[in-house]
PDB file of C-alpha atoms and ligand atoms in Angstrom:
ATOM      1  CA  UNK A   1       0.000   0.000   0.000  1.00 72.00           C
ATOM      2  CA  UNK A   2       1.910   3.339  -1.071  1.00 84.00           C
ATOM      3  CA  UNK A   3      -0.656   5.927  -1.951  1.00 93.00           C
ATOM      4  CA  UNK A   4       0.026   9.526  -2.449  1.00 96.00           C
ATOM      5  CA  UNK A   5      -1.162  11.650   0.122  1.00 97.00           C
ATOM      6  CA  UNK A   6      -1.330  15.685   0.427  1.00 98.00           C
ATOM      7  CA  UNK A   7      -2.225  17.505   3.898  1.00 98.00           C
ATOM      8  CA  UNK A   8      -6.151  17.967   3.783  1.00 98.00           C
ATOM      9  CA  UNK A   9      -6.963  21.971   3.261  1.00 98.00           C
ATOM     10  CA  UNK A  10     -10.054  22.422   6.115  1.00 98.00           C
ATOM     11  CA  UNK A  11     -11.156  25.345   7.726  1.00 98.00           C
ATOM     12  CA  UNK A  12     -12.394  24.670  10.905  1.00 98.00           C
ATOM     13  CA  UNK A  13     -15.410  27.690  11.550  1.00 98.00           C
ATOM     14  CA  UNK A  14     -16.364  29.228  14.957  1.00 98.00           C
ATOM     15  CA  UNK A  15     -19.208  27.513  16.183  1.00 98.00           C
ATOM     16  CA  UNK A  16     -21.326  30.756  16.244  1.00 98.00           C
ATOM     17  CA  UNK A  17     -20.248  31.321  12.477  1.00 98.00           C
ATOM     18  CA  UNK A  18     -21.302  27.333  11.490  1.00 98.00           C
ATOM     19  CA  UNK A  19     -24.738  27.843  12.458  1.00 98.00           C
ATOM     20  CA  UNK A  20     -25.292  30.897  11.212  1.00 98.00           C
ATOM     21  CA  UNK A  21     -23.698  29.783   8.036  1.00 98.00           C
ATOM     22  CA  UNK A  22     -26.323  26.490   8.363  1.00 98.00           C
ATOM     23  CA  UNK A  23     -29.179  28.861   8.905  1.00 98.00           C
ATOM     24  CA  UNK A  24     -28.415  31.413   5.776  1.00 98.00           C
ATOM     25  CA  UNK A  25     -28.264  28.503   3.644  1.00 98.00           C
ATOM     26  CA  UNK A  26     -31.232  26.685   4.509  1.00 98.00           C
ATOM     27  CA  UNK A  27     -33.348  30.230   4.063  1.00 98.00           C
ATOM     28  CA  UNK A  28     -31.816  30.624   0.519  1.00 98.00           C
ATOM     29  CA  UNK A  29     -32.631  27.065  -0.364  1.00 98.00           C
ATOM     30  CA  UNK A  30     -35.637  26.920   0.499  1.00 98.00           C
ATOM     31  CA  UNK A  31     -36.350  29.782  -1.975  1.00 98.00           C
ATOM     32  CA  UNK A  32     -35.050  27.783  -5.008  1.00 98.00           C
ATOM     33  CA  UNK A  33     -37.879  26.813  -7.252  1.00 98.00           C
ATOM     34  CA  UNK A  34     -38.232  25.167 -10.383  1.00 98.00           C
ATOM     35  CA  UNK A  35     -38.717  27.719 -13.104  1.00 98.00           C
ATOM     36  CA  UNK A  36     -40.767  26.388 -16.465  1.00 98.00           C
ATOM     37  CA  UNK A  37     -41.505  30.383 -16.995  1.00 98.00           C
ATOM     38  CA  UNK A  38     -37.945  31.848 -18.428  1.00 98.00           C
ATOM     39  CA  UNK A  39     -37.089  35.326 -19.609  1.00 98.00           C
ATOM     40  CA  UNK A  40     -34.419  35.311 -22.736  1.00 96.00           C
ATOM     41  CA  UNK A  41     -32.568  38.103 -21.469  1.00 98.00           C
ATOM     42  CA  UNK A  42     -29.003  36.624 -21.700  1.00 98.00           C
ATOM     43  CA  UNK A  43     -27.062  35.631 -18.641  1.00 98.00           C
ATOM     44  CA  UNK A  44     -23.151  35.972 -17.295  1.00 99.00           C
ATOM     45  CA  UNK A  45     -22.159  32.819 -18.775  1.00 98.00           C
ATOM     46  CA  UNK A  46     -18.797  32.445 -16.814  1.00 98.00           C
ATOM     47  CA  UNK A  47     -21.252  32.183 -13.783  1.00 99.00           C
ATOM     48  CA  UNK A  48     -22.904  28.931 -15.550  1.00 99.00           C
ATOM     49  CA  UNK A  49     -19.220  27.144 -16.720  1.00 99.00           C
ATOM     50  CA  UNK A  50     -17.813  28.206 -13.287  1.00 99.00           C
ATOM     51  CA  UNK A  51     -20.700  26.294 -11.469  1.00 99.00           C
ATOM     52  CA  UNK A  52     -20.201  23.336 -14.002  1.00 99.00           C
ATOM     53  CA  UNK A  53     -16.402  23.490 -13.074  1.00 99.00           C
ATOM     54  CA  UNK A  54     -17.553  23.309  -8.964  1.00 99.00           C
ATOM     55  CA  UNK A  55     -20.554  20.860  -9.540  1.00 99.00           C
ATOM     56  CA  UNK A  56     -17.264  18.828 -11.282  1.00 99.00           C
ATOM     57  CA  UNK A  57     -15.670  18.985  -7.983  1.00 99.00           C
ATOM     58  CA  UNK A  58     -18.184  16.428  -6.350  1.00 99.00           C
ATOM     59  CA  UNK A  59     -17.269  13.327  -4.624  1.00 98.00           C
ATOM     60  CA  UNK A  60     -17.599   9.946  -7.381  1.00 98.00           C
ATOM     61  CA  UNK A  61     -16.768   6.155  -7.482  1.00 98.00           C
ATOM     62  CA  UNK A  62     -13.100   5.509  -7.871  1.00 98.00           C
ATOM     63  CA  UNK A  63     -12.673   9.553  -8.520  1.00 98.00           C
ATOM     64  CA  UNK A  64     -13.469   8.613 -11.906  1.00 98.00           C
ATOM     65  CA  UNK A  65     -15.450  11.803 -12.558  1.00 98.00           C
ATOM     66  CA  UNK A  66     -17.702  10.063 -15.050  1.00 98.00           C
ATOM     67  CA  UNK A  67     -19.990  13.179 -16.061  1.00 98.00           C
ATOM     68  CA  UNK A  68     -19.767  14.990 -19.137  1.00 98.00           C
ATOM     69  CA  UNK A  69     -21.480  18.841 -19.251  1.00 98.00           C
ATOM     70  CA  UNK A  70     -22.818  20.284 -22.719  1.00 98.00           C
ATOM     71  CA  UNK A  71     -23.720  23.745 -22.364  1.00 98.00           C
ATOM     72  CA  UNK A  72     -25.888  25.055 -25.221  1.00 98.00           C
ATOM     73  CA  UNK A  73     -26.668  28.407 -25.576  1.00 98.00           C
ATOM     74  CA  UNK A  74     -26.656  28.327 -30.076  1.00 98.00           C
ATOM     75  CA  UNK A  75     -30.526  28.825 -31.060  1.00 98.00           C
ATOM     76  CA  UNK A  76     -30.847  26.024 -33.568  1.00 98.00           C
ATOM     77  CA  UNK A  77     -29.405  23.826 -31.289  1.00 98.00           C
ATOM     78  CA  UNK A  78     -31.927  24.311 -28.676  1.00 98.00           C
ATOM     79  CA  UNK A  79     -34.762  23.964 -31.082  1.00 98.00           C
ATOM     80  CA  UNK A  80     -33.799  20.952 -32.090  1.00 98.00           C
ATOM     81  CA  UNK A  81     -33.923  19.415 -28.693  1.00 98.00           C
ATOM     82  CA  UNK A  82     -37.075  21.675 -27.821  1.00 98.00           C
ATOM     83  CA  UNK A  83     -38.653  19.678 -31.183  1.00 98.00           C
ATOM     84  CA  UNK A  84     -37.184  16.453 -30.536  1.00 97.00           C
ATOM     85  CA  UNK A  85     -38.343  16.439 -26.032  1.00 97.00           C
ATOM     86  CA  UNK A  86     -41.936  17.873 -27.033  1.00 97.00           C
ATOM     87  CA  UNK A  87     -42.130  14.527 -29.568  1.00 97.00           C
ATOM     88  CA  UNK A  88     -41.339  12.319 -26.463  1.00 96.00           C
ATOM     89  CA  UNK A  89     -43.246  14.354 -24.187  1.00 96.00           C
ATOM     90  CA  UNK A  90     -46.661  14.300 -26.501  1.00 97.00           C
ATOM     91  CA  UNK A  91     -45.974  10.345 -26.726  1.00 96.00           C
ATOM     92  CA  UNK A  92     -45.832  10.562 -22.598  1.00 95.00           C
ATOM     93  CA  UNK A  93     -48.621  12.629 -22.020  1.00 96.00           C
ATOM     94  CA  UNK A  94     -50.962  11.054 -25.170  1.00 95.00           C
ATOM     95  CA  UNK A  95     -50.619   7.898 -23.532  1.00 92.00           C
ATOM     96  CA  UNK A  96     -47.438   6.649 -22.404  1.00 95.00           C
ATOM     97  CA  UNK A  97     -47.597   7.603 -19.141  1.00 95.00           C
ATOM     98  CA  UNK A  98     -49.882   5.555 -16.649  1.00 96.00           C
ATOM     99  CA  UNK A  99     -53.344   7.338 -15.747  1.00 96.00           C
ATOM    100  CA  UNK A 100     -51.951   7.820 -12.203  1.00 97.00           C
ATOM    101  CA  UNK A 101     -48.651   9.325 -13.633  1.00 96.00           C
ATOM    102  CA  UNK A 102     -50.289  11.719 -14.672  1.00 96.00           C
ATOM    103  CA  UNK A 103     -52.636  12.819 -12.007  1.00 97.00           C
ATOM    104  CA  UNK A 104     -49.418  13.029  -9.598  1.00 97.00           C
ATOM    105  CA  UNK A 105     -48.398  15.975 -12.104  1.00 97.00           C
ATOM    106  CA  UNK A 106     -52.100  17.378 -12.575  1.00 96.00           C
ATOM    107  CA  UNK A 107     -51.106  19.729  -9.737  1.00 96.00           C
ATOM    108  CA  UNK A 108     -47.924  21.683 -11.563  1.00 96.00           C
ATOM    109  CA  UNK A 109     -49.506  22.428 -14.528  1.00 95.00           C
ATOM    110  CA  UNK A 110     -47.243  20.659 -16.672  1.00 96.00           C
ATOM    111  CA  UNK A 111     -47.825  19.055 -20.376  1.00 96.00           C
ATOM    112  CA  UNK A 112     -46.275  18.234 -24.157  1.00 97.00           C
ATOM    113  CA  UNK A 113     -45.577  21.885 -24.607  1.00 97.00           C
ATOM    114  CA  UNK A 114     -41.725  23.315 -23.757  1.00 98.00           C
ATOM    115  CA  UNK A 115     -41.026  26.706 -24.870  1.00 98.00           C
ATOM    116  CA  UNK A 116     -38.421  26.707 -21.936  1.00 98.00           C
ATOM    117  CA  UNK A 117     -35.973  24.610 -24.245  1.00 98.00           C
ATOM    118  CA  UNK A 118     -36.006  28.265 -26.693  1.00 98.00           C
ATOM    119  CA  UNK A 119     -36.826  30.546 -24.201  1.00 98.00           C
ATOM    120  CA  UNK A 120     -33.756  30.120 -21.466  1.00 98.00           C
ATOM    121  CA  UNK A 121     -30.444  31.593 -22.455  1.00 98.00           C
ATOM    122  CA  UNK A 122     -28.668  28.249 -21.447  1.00 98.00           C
ATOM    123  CA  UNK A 123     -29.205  24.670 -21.418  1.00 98.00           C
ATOM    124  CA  UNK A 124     -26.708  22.156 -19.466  1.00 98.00           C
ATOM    125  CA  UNK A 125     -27.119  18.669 -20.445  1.00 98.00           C
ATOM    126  CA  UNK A 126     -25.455  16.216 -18.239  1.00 98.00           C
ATOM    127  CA  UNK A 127     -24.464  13.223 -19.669  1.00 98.00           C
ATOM    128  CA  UNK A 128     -23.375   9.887 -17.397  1.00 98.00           C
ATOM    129  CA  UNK A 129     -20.518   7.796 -18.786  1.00 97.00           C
ATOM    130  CA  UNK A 130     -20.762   4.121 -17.664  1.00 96.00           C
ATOM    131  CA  UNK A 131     -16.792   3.600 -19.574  1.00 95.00           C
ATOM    132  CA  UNK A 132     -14.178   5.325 -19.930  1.00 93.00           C
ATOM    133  CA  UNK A 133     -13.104   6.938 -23.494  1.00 90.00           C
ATOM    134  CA  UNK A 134     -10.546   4.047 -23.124  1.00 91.00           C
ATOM    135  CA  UNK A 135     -13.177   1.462 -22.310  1.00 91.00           C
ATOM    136  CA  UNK A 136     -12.023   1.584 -18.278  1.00 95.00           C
ATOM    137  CA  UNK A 137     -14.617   0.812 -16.012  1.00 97.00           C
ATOM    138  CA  UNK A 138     -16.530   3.318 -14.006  1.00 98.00           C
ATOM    139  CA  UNK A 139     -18.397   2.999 -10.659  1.00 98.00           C
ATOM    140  CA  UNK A 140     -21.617   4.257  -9.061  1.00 98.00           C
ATOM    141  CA  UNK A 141     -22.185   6.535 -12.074  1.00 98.00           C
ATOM    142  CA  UNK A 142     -25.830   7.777 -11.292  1.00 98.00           C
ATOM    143  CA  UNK A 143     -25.399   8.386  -7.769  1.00 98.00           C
ATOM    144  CA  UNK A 144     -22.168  10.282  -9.081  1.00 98.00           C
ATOM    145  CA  UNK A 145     -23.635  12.414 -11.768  1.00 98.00           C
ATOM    146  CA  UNK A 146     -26.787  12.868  -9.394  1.00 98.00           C
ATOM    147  CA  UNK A 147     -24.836  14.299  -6.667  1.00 98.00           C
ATOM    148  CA  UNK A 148     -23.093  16.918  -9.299  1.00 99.00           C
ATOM    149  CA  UNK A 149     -25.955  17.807 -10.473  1.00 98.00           C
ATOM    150  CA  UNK A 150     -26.979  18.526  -7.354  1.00 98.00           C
ATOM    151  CA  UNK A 151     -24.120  20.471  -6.497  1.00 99.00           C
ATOM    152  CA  UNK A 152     -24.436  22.305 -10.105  1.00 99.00           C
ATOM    153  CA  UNK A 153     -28.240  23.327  -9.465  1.00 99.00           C
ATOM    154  CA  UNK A 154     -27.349  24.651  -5.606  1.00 98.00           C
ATOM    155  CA  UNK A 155     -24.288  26.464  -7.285  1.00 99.00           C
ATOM    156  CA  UNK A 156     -26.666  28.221 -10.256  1.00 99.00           C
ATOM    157  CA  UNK A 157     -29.627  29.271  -7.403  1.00 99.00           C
ATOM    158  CA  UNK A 158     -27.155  30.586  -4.986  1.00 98.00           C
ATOM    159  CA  UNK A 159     -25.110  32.308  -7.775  1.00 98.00           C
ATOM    160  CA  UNK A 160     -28.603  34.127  -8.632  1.00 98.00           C
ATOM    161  CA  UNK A 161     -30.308  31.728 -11.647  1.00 99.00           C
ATOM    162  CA  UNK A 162     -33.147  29.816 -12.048  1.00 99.00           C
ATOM    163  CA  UNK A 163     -33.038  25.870 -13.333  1.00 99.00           C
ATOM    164  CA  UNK A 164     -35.230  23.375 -14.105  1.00 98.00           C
ATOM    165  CA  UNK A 165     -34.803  19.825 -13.790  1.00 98.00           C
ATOM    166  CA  UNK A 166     -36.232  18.221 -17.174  1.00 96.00           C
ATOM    167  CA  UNK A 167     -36.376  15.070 -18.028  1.00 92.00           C
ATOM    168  CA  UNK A 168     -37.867  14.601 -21.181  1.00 90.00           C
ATOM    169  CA  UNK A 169     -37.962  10.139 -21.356  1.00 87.00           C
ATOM    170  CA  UNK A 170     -36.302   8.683 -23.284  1.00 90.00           C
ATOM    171  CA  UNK A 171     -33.366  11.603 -23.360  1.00 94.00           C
ATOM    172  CA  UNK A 172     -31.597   9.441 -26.651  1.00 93.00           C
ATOM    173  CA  UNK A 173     -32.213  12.152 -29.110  1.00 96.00           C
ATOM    174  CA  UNK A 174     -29.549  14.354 -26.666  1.00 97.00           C
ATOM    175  CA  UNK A 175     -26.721  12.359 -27.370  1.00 95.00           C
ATOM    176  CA  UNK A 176     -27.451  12.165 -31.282  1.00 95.00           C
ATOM    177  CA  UNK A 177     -28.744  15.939 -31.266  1.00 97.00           C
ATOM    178  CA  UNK A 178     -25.098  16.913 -29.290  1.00 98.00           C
ATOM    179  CA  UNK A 179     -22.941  14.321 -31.291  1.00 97.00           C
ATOM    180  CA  UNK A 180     -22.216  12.664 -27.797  1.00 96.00           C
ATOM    181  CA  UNK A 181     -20.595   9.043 -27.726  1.00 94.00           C
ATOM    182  CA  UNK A 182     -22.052   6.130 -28.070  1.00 90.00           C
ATOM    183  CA  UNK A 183     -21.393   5.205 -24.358  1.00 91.00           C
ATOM    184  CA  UNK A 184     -22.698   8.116 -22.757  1.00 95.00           C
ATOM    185  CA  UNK A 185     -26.148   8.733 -21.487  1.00 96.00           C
ATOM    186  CA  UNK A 186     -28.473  11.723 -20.473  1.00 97.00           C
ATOM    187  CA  UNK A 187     -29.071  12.168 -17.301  1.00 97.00           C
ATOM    188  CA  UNK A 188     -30.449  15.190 -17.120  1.00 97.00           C
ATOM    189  CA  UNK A 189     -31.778  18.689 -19.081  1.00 98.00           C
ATOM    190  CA  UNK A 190     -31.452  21.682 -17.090  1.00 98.00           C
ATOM    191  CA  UNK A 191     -32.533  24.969 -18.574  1.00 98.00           C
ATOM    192  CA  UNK A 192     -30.812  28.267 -17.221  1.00 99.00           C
ATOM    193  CA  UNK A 193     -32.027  31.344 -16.930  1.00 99.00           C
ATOM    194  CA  UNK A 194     -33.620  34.411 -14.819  1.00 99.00           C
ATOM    195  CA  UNK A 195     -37.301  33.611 -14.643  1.00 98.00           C
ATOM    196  CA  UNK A 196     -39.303  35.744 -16.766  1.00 98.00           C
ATOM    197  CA  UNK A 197     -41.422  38.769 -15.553  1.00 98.00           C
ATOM    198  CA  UNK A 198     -43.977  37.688 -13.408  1.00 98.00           C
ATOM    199  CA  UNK A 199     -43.294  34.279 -13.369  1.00 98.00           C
ATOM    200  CA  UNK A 200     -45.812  31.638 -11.383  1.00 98.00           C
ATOM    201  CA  UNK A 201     -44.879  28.180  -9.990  1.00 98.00           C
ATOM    202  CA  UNK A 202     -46.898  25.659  -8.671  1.00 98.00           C
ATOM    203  CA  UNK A 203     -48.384  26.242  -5.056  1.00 97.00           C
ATOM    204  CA  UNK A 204     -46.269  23.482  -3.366  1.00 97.00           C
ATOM    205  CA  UNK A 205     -44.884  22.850   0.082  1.00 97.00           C
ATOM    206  CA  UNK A 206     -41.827  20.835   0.685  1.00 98.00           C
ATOM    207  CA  UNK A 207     -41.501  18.070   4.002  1.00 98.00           C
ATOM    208  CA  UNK A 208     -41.144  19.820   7.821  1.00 98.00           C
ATOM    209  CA  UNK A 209     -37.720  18.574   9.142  1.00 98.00           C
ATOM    210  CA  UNK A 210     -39.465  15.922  11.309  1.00 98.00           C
ATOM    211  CA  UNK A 211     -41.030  14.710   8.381  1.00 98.00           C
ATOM    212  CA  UNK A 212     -37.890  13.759   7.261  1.00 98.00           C
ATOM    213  CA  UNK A 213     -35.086  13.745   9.970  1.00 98.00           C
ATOM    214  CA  UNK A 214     -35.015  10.285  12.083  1.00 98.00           C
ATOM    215  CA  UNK A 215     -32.315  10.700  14.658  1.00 98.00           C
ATOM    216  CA  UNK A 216     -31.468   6.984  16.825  1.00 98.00           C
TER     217      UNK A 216
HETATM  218  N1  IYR B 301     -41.047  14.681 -18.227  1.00 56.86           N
HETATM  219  C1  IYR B 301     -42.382  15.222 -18.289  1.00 56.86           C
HETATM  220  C2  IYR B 301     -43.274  14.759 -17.176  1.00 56.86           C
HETATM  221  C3  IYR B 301     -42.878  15.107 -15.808  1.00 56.86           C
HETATM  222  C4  IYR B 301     -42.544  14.093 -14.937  1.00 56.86           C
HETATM  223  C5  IYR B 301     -42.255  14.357 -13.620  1.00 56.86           C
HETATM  224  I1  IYR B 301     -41.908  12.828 -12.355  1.00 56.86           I
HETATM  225  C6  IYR B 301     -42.264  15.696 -13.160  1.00 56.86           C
HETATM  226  O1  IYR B 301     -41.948  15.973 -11.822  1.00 56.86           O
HETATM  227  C7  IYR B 301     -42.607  16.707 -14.028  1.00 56.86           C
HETATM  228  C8  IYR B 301     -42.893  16.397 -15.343  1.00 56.86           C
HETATM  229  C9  IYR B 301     -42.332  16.761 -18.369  1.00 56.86           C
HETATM  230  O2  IYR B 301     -41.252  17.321 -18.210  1.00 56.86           O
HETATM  231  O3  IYR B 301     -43.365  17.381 -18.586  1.00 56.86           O
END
């Protein structure tokens, strides 16, 4: 065993400063929503790449990083995918999805239609690779990917923009639309943007701590 090791760089806080750290976060993210209402007003795009460069900091299997982040702000691109999700999404809603499906999402107001694919300045797609370029082997690659992209989507809200989480099923026409590898998959669509004037969202409540928490 002869592993390369560097001193770990930690900050140890004030306790006073740690919960009040714990406190402003929680208050800012429990103000992130998902936006389906953008405004095209263009955004800082260094703020997008540099949360894509932090989300690419996140813990996954074997450090093998297996994510791969297309941002795509080019019009035609993003009608392409708008055209090719709404297909898949008029198959889902026309029929695809099961009756009860679809009465779970009666309540956000969502259907076939996505004008948020044109509308928002910026779209990230993340893409999971189960192999290596080099055919390697790579480890835990959804819970991976899903943790950056939960890192990416806490990095965008507290940098200031609104996201979506789409996932237009099956996400196949991404990697052909993108000219993405055989081997990798969509994960996930995530329109960026401000949210449009006057923009609504669904009248939702999320889980009280207890709800949630189980301490032994
Ligand atoms: N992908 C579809 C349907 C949809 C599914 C779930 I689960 C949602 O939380 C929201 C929507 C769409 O994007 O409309």
């Amino acid at each position: 065993m002869n592993h390369p090791t560097i001193p770990l760089d930690f900050t140890r806080l004030p306790e006073d400063q740690m919960i009040q750290q714990s406190e402003a976060l929680l208050k800012a993210l429990t103000r992130r929503r998902s936006v389906r209402d953008f405004s095209d007003e263009p955004i800082p795009l260094e703020v997008v790449r540099r949360a894509i460069h932090a989300a690419g900091q996140s813990p996954s299997g074997a450090n093998k990083q297996p994510w791969t982040f297309v941002l795509v702000t080019d019009p035609g691109i993003k009608r392409q995918i708008r055209e090719a999700a709404e297909a898949e999404e008029r198959a889902f809603y026309g029929g695809r999805a099961p009756e009860t499906w679809l009465a779970d999402l009666d309540h956000l107001g969502t259907d076939a239609e996505k004008p948020f694919l044109e509308q928002a300045p910026a779209l990230i797609v993340v893409f999971c690779q189960p192999r290596a370029d080099d055919g390697g082997q790579h480890y835990y690659v959804r819970e991976s990917v899903s943790i950056a992209c939960g890192v990416l989507l806490t990095t965008l809200h507290l940098c200031g923009l609104a996201t979506l989480t789409h996932t237009p099923s099956p996400m196949n026409f991404l990697q052909e639309v993108l000219g993405r590898p055989r081997q990798e998959r969509a994960l996930m669509l995530i329109p960026v943007g401000y949210p449009a004037q006057g923009c609504r969202v669904p009248d939702i409540t999320r889980k009280p701590l207890d709800a949630i928490l189980i301490e032994r």
